[in-house]
PDB file of C-alpha atoms in Angstrom:
ATOM      1  CA  ASP A 129      15.555 151.929 153.501  1.00  0.00           C
ATOM      2  CA  ALA A 130      15.026 148.386 152.378  1.00  0.00           C
ATOM      3  CA  GLY A 131      13.425 146.218 155.027  1.00  0.00           C
ATOM      4  CA  ILE A 132      12.829 148.857 157.670  1.00  0.00           C
ATOM      5  CA  THR A 133      10.012 151.389 157.843  1.00  0.00           C
ATOM      6  CA  GLN A 134       9.337 154.110 160.384  1.00  0.00           C
ATOM      7  CA  SER A 135       5.955 155.703 160.859  1.00  0.00           C
ATOM      8  CA  PRO A 136       4.900 158.386 160.926  1.00  0.00           C
ATOM      9  CA  ARG A 137       7.610 160.315 159.077  1.00  0.00           C
ATOM     10  CA  HIS A 138       6.526 163.596 160.609  1.00  0.00           C
ATOM     11  CA  LYS A 139       4.373 164.409 163.598  1.00  0.00           C
ATOM     12  CA  VAL A 140       3.412 167.512 165.524  1.00  0.00           C
ATOM     13  CA  THR A 141       1.867 166.963 168.921  1.00  0.00           C
ATOM     14  CA  GLU A 142       0.969 168.975 171.978  1.00  0.00           C
ATOM     15  CA  THR A 143       2.745 168.908 175.302  1.00  0.00           C
ATOM     16  CA  GLY A 144       1.292 166.306 177.633  1.00  0.00           C
ATOM     17  CA  THR A 145      -0.158 164.042 174.968  1.00  0.00           C
ATOM     18  CA  PRO A 146       0.960 160.439 174.472  1.00  0.00           C
ATOM     19  CA  VAL A 147       2.780 159.614 171.244  1.00  0.00           C
ATOM     20  CA  THR A 148       3.752 156.276 169.747  1.00  0.00           C
ATOM     21  CA  LEU A 149       6.295 155.837 166.990  1.00  0.00           C
ATOM     22  CA  ARG A 150       6.497 152.602 165.072  1.00  0.00           C
ATOM     23  CA  CYS A 151       9.425 150.757 163.576  1.00  0.00           C
ATOM     24  CA  HIS A 152       8.592 147.870 161.289  1.00  0.00           C
ATOM     25  CA  GLN A 153      11.099 145.460 159.739  1.00  0.00           C
ATOM     26  CA  THR A 154      10.753 142.699 157.193  1.00  0.00           C
ATOM     27  CA  GLU A 155      14.258 141.285 157.724  1.00  0.00           C
ATOM     28  CA  ASN A 156      13.501 139.065 160.749  1.00  0.00           C
ATOM     29  CA  HIS A 157      16.468 140.625 162.545  1.00  0.00           C
ATOM     30  CA  ARG A 158      16.924 139.973 166.228  1.00  0.00           C
ATOM     31  CA  TYR A 159      18.077 143.407 167.364  1.00  0.00           C
ATOM     32  CA  MET A 160      16.136 146.667 167.155  1.00  0.00           C
ATOM     33  CA  TYR A 161      17.089 150.097 168.476  1.00  0.00           C
ATOM     34  CA  TRP A 162      15.624 153.535 169.001  1.00  0.00           C
ATOM     35  CA  TYR A 163      17.900 156.600 168.802  1.00  0.00           C
ATOM     36  CA  ARG A 164      17.242 160.285 168.943  1.00  0.00           C
ATOM     37  CA  GLN A 165      19.326 162.824 167.074  1.00  0.00           C
ATOM     38  CA  ASP A 166      19.636 166.428 168.158  1.00  0.00           C
ATOM     39  CA  PRO A 167      22.054 169.132 167.001  1.00  0.00           C
ATOM     40  CA  GLY A 168      25.299 168.877 168.928  1.00  0.00           C
ATOM     41  CA  HIS A 169      24.429 165.520 170.496  1.00  0.00           C
ATOM     42  CA  GLY A 170      24.944 162.997 167.741  1.00  0.00           C
ATOM     43  CA  LEU A 171      23.000 159.761 168.057  1.00  0.00           C
ATOM     44  CA  ARG A 172      21.771 158.907 171.538  1.00  0.00           C
ATOM     45  CA  LEU A 173      20.348 155.491 172.372  1.00  0.00           C
ATOM     46  CA  ILE A 174      16.909 155.488 173.996  1.00  0.00           C
ATOM     47  CA  HIS A 175      16.010 151.803 174.243  1.00  0.00           C
ATOM     48  CA  TYR A 176      16.851 148.631 172.424  1.00  0.00           C
ATOM     49  CA  SER A 177      15.543 145.114 172.033  1.00  0.00           C
ATOM     50  CA  TYR A 178      17.444 141.862 171.689  1.00  0.00           C
ATOM     51  CA  GLY A 179      14.378 139.695 171.105  1.00  0.00           C
ATOM     52  CA  VAL A 180      10.615 139.552 171.437  1.00  0.00           C
ATOM     53  CA  LYS A 181       9.677 140.985 174.832  1.00  0.00           C
ATOM     54  CA  ASP A 182      13.380 141.508 175.639  1.00  0.00           C
ATOM     55  CA  THR A 183      14.290 145.170 175.971  1.00  0.00           C
ATOM     56  CA  ASP A 184      16.822 147.296 177.791  1.00  0.00           C
ATOM     57  CA  LYS A 185      17.411 150.967 178.484  1.00  0.00           C
ATOM     58  CA  GLY A 186      19.830 153.194 176.692  1.00  0.00           C
ATOM     59  CA  GLU A 187      21.505 156.406 177.840  1.00  0.00           C
ATOM     60  CA  VAL A 188      18.432 158.668 177.487  1.00  0.00           C
ATOM     61  CA  SER A 189      15.493 156.422 178.403  1.00  0.00           C
ATOM     62  CA  ASP A 190      13.696 158.729 180.860  1.00  0.00           C
ATOM     63  CA  GLY A 191      10.243 159.648 179.566  1.00  0.00           C
ATOM     64  CA  TYR A 192      10.198 156.829 177.007  1.00  0.00           C
ATOM     65  CA  SER A 193       8.912 153.274 177.016  1.00  0.00           C
ATOM     66  CA  VAL A 194       9.109 150.554 174.396  1.00  0.00           C
ATOM     67  CA  SER A 195       7.381 147.343 173.478  1.00  0.00           C
ATOM     68  CA  ARG A 196       8.191 144.481 171.184  1.00  0.00           C
ATOM     69  CA  SER A 197       5.438 141.893 171.055  1.00  0.00           C
ATOM     70  CA  LYS A 198       6.571 140.440 167.726  1.00  0.00           C
ATOM     71  CA  THR A 199       9.848 140.291 165.846  1.00  0.00           C
ATOM     72  CA  GLU A 200       8.931 142.802 163.176  1.00  0.00           C
ATOM     73  CA  ASP A 201       7.625 145.679 165.292  1.00  0.00           C
ATOM     74  CA  PHE A 202       9.332 147.866 167.879  1.00  0.00           C
ATOM     75  CA  LEU A 203       7.203 150.654 169.335  1.00  0.00           C
ATOM     76  CA  LEU A 204       8.496 153.751 171.105  1.00  0.00           C
ATOM     77  CA  THR A 205       6.031 155.563 173.357  1.00  0.00           C
ATOM     78  CA  LEU A 206       6.299 158.992 174.875  1.00  0.00           C
ATOM     79  CA  GLU A 207       3.815 158.728 177.720  1.00  0.00           C
ATOM     80  CA  SER A 208       3.422 162.481 178.113  1.00  0.00           C
ATOM     81  CA  ALA A 209       5.314 164.413 175.463  1.00  0.00           C
ATOM     82  CA  THR A 210       7.464 167.383 176.478  1.00  0.00           C
ATOM     83  CA  SER A 211       9.163 170.044 174.363  1.00  0.00           C
ATOM     84  CA  SER A 212      12.554 168.514 175.214  1.00  0.00           C
ATOM     85  CA  GLN A 213      11.472 165.433 173.275  1.00  0.00           C
ATOM     86  CA  THR A 214      11.281 167.396 170.051  1.00  0.00           C
ATOM     87  CA  SER A 215      13.812 165.540 167.945  1.00  0.00           C
ATOM     88  CA  VAL A 216      14.440 163.260 165.009  1.00  0.00           C
ATOM     89  CA  TYR A 217      14.007 159.632 165.992  1.00  0.00           C
ATOM     90  CA  PHE A 218      15.766 156.823 164.184  1.00  0.00           C
ATOM     91  CA  CYS A 219      15.111 153.136 164.388  1.00  0.00           C
ATOM     92  CA  ALA A 220      17.866 150.670 163.565  1.00  0.00           C
ATOM     93  CA  ILE A 221      17.954 146.912 163.110  1.00  0.00           C
ATOM     94  CA  SER A 222      20.701 144.332 163.192  1.00  0.00           C
ATOM     95  CA  GLU A 223      20.977 140.619 162.587  1.00  0.00           C
ATOM     96  CA  SER A 224      24.498 140.356 163.929  1.00  0.00           C
ATOM     97  CA  LEU A 225      26.386 143.391 165.160  1.00  0.00           C
ATOM     98  CA  TRP A 226      29.731 141.791 164.412  1.00  0.00           C
ATOM     99  CA  VAL A 227      28.776 140.976 160.832  1.00  0.00           C
ATOM    100  CA  SER A 228      26.983 144.041 159.541  1.00  0.00           C
ATOM    101  CA  GLY A 229      26.360 146.617 162.252  1.00  0.00           C
ATOM    102  CA  TYR A 230      23.062 148.488 161.937  1.00  0.00           C
ATOM    103  CA  THR A 231      20.630 149.334 159.192  1.00  0.00           C
ATOM    104  CA  PHE A 232      18.847 152.583 159.964  1.00  0.00           C
ATOM    105  CA  GLY A 233      15.376 153.696 159.046  1.00  0.00           C
ATOM    106  CA  SER A 234      14.607 157.047 157.436  1.00  0.00           C
ATOM    107  CA  GLY A 235      13.636 158.704 160.692  1.00  0.00           C
ATOM    108  CA  THR A 236      10.607 160.360 162.295  1.00  0.00           C
ATOM    109  CA  ARG A 237      10.666 164.081 162.899  1.00  0.00           C
ATOM    110  CA  LEU A 238       8.668 164.802 166.052  1.00  0.00           C
ATOM    111  CA  THR A 239       7.757 168.300 167.155  1.00  0.00           C
ATOM    112  CA  VAL A 240       6.168 168.861 170.561  1.00  0.00           C
ATOM    113  CA  VAL A 241       4.493 172.255 170.877  1.00  0.00           C
TER     114      VAL A 241
ATOM    115  CA  GLY B 123      33.292 153.219 180.432  1.00  0.00           C
ATOM    116  CA  GLU B 124      32.245 152.792 176.830  1.00  0.00           C
ATOM    117  CA  ASN B 125      33.259 155.831 174.873  1.00  0.00           C
ATOM    118  CA  VAL B 126      34.184 156.828 171.333  1.00  0.00           C
ATOM    119  CA  GLU B 127      35.706 160.215 170.629  1.00  0.00           C
ATOM    120  CA  GLN B 128      35.558 161.597 167.102  1.00  0.00           C
ATOM    121  CA  HIS B 129      37.495 164.498 165.601  1.00  0.00           C
ATOM    122  CA  PRO B 130      37.095 166.936 164.049  1.00  0.00           C
ATOM    123  CA  SER B 131      33.473 167.926 164.544  1.00  0.00           C
ATOM    124  CA  THR B 132      33.528 169.897 161.284  1.00  0.00           C
ATOM    125  CA  LEU B 133      35.809 169.572 158.283  1.00  0.00           C
ATOM    126  CA  SER B 134      35.910 171.597 155.108  1.00  0.00           C
ATOM    127  CA  VAL B 135      38.055 170.549 152.145  1.00  0.00           C
ATOM    128  CA  GLN B 136      38.453 171.545 148.523  1.00  0.00           C
ATOM    129  CA  GLU B 137      37.007 169.256 145.924  1.00  0.00           C
ATOM    130  CA  GLY B 138      39.619 166.762 144.861  1.00  0.00           C
ATOM    131  CA  ASP B 139      41.552 166.921 148.121  1.00  0.00           C
ATOM    132  CA  SER B 140      41.586 164.204 150.781  1.00  0.00           C
ATOM    133  CA  ALA B 141      39.651 164.154 154.045  1.00  0.00           C
ATOM    134  CA  VAL B 142      40.561 162.288 157.218  1.00  0.00           C
ATOM    135  CA  ILE B 143      38.344 161.716 160.256  1.00  0.00           C
ATOM    136  CA  LYS B 144      39.733 160.105 163.401  1.00  0.00           C
ATOM    137  CA  CYS B 145      38.119 158.174 166.231  1.00  0.00           C
ATOM    138  CA  THR B 146      39.466 156.850 169.505  1.00  0.00           C
ATOM    139  CA  TYR B 147      37.890 154.082 171.563  1.00  0.00           C
ATOM    140  CA  SER B 148      38.417 153.150 175.180  1.00  0.00           C
ATOM    141  CA  ASP B 149      38.071 149.357 175.376  1.00  0.00           C
ATOM    142  CA  SER B 150      40.966 147.391 173.938  1.00  0.00           C
ATOM    143  CA  ALA B 151      38.649 144.381 173.514  1.00  0.00           C
ATOM    144  CA  SER B 152      36.525 146.192 170.931  1.00  0.00           C
ATOM    145  CA  ASN B 153      36.384 144.148 167.761  1.00  0.00           C
ATOM    146  CA  TYR B 154      34.225 145.851 165.112  1.00  0.00           C
ATOM    147  CA  PHE B 155      34.388 149.423 163.815  1.00  0.00           C
ATOM    148  CA  PRO B 156      31.818 150.644 161.270  1.00  0.00           C
ATOM    149  CA  TRP B 157      31.554 154.056 159.622  1.00  0.00           C
ATOM    150  CA  TYR B 158      28.236 155.632 158.680  1.00  0.00           C
ATOM    151  CA  LYS B 159      27.397 158.461 156.300  1.00  0.00           C
ATOM    152  CA  GLN B 160      24.306 160.550 156.891  1.00  0.00           C
ATOM    153  CA  GLU B 161      23.020 162.756 154.120  1.00  0.00           C
ATOM    154  CA  LEU B 162      20.638 165.580 154.841  1.00  0.00           C
ATOM    155  CA  GLY B 163      17.176 164.343 155.790  1.00  0.00           C
ATOM    156  CA  LYS B 164      18.137 160.676 155.738  1.00  0.00           C
ATOM    157  CA  GLY B 165      19.156 157.969 158.149  1.00  0.00           C
ATOM    158  CA  PRO B 166      22.829 157.003 158.535  1.00  0.00           C
ATOM    159  CA  GLN B 167      24.098 154.408 156.072  1.00  0.00           C
ATOM    160  CA  LEU B 168      27.002 152.022 156.519  1.00  0.00           C
ATOM    161  CA  ILE B 169      29.803 152.890 154.115  1.00  0.00           C
ATOM    162  CA  ILE B 170      32.704 150.792 155.343  1.00  0.00           C
ATOM    163  CA  ASP B 171      33.704 148.740 158.358  1.00  0.00           C
ATOM    164  CA  ILE B 172      36.779 147.051 159.760  1.00  0.00           C
ATOM    165  CA  ARG B 173      37.344 144.260 162.237  1.00  0.00           C
ATOM    166  CA  SER B 174      40.068 143.988 164.840  1.00  0.00           C
ATOM    167  CA  ASN B 175      42.033 141.366 162.919  1.00  0.00           C
ATOM    168  CA  VAL B 176      42.620 143.739 159.985  1.00  0.00           C
ATOM    169  CA  GLY B 177      44.745 146.889 159.846  1.00  0.00           C
ATOM    170  CA  GLU B 178      43.336 148.532 156.733  1.00  0.00           C
ATOM    171  CA  LYS B 179      40.428 148.166 154.357  1.00  0.00           C
ATOM    172  CA  LYS B 180      39.711 150.002 151.114  1.00  0.00           C
ATOM    173  CA  ASP B 181      36.656 150.458 148.951  1.00  0.00           C
ATOM    174  CA  GLN B 182      37.283 152.677 145.943  1.00  0.00           C
ATOM    175  CA  ARG B 183      37.879 156.207 147.275  1.00  0.00           C
ATOM    176  CA  ILE B 184      37.322 155.399 150.937  1.00  0.00           C
ATOM    177  CA  ALA B 185      39.565 153.529 153.319  1.00  0.00           C
ATOM    178  CA  VAL B 186      39.640 152.807 157.017  1.00  0.00           C
ATOM    179  CA  THR B 187      42.750 152.148 159.097  1.00  0.00           C
ATOM    180  CA  LEU B 188      42.890 150.620 162.559  1.00  0.00           C
ATOM    181  CA  ASN B 189      45.655 150.990 165.120  1.00  0.00           C
ATOM    182  CA  LYS B 190      44.832 148.581 167.955  1.00  0.00           C
ATOM    183  CA  THR B 191      47.820 149.584 170.050  1.00  0.00           C
ATOM    184  CA  ALA B 192      46.791 153.222 170.095  1.00  0.00           C
ATOM    185  CA  LYS B 193      43.077 152.326 170.104  1.00  0.00           C
ATOM    186  CA  HIS B 194      42.167 154.560 167.216  1.00  0.00           C
ATOM    187  CA  PHE B 195      40.772 154.188 163.737  1.00  0.00           C
ATOM    188  CA  SER B 196      40.422 156.628 160.868  1.00  0.00           C
ATOM    189  CA  LEU B 197      38.328 157.179 157.756  1.00  0.00           C
ATOM    190  CA  HIS B 198      40.151 158.401 154.668  1.00  0.00           C
ATOM    191  CA  ILE B 199      38.329 159.801 151.647  1.00  0.00           C
ATOM    192  CA  THR B 200      40.458 160.567 148.611  1.00  0.00           C
ATOM    193  CA  GLU B 201      39.615 162.679 145.544  1.00  0.00           C
ATOM    194  CA  THR B 202      36.652 164.182 147.355  1.00  0.00           C
ATOM    195  CA  GLN B 203      33.532 165.074 145.405  1.00  0.00           C
ATOM    196  CA  PRO B 204      30.523 167.280 146.237  1.00  0.00           C
ATOM    197  CA  GLU B 205      28.417 164.199 146.985  1.00  0.00           C
ATOM    198  CA  ASP B 206      30.796 163.328 149.827  1.00  0.00           C
ATOM    199  CA  SER B 207      29.366 166.265 151.784  1.00  0.00           C
ATOM    200  CA  ALA B 208      27.513 164.710 154.721  1.00  0.00           C
ATOM    201  CA  VAL B 209      27.790 163.902 158.419  1.00  0.00           C
ATOM    202  CA  TYR B 210      30.011 160.921 159.163  1.00  0.00           C
ATOM    203  CA  PHE B 211      29.786 158.799 162.313  1.00  0.00           C
ATOM    204  CA  CYS B 212      32.272 156.267 163.575  1.00  0.00           C
ATOM    205  CA  ALA B 213      31.228 153.513 165.957  1.00  0.00           C
ATOM    206  CA  ALA B 214      32.724 150.695 167.984  1.00  0.00           C
ATOM    207  CA  LEU B 215      31.366 147.375 169.172  1.00  0.00           C
ATOM    208  CA  TYR B 216      32.651 146.562 172.621  1.00  0.00           C
ATOM    209  CA  GLN B 217      33.201 142.884 173.350  1.00  0.00           C
ATOM    210  CA  GLY B 218      30.035 141.257 174.661  1.00  0.00           C
ATOM    211  CA  ALA B 219      27.928 144.349 173.984  1.00  0.00           C
ATOM    212  CA  GLN B 220      24.579 144.320 172.207  1.00  0.00           C
ATOM    213  CA  LYS B 221      24.835 147.831 170.826  1.00  0.00           C
ATOM    214  CA  LEU B 222      27.249 150.080 168.998  1.00  0.00           C
ATOM    215  CA  VAL B 223      28.835 153.091 170.662  1.00  0.00           C
ATOM    216  CA  PHE B 224      28.901 156.100 168.327  1.00  0.00           C
ATOM    217  CA  GLY B 225      31.200 159.046 168.018  1.00  0.00           C
ATOM    218  CA  GLN B 226      29.710 162.528 167.990  1.00  0.00           C
ATOM    219  CA  GLY B 227      29.845 162.902 164.226  1.00  0.00           C
ATOM    220  CA  THR B 228      31.827 164.987 161.734  1.00  0.00           C
ATOM    221  CA  ARG B 229      30.159 167.373 159.314  1.00  0.00           C
ATOM    222  CA  LEU B 230      32.194 167.201 156.113  1.00  0.00           C
ATOM    223  CA  THR B 231      31.774 169.947 153.531  1.00  0.00           C
ATOM    224  CA  ILE B 232      33.348 169.684 150.090  1.00  0.00           C
ATOM    225  CA  ASN B 233      33.955 173.082 148.525  1.00  0.00           C
ATOM    226  CA  PRO B 234      33.832 173.286 144.730  1.00  0.00           C
TER     227      PRO B 234
END
């Protein structure tokens, strides 16, 4: 997707290891979001950011932390990965929710074994 | 609280027929309602949106209607084609919120 890149695209990790997913944008948008998508659960918000160093929790934030030290990067960290965190993770960005909603990245498929 | 209900969860239609997906929101102050299409292996993409000061919006074969009194909005796809097969999500922006609230998604299958 233009202007937003998620890395890695795929990752397999072991239970108990730390994992960091990266979302990078070139749009200079204020808002950034992390969602997870699991069968039967739709899109669930993990954390979001409304500016550099400004973040807030979503509905499924337990076990996750985030950081945003500069406008273009929003990092999602699983401090100690568990099998329940196996999922597809999507980053989204927005300049103005009222104007254009979100632009989503292509996703990161994470498998915790 | 903030909630968006979406129905049906799955929908199967014959190619060329119309498809309708409905969503209901809980906050009458909501003011922006986007629809996203997610193809297999990809992130959701915005396909159409509507704001609270408009009752209907069309873009070629897709349209969205909004009924503020009943607090529901619907996506209409006419003359469906195989490439319309995807998961569709509705969403609502509650007044003063900094995030969208999503429905659970509808898996639309177009049968040839």
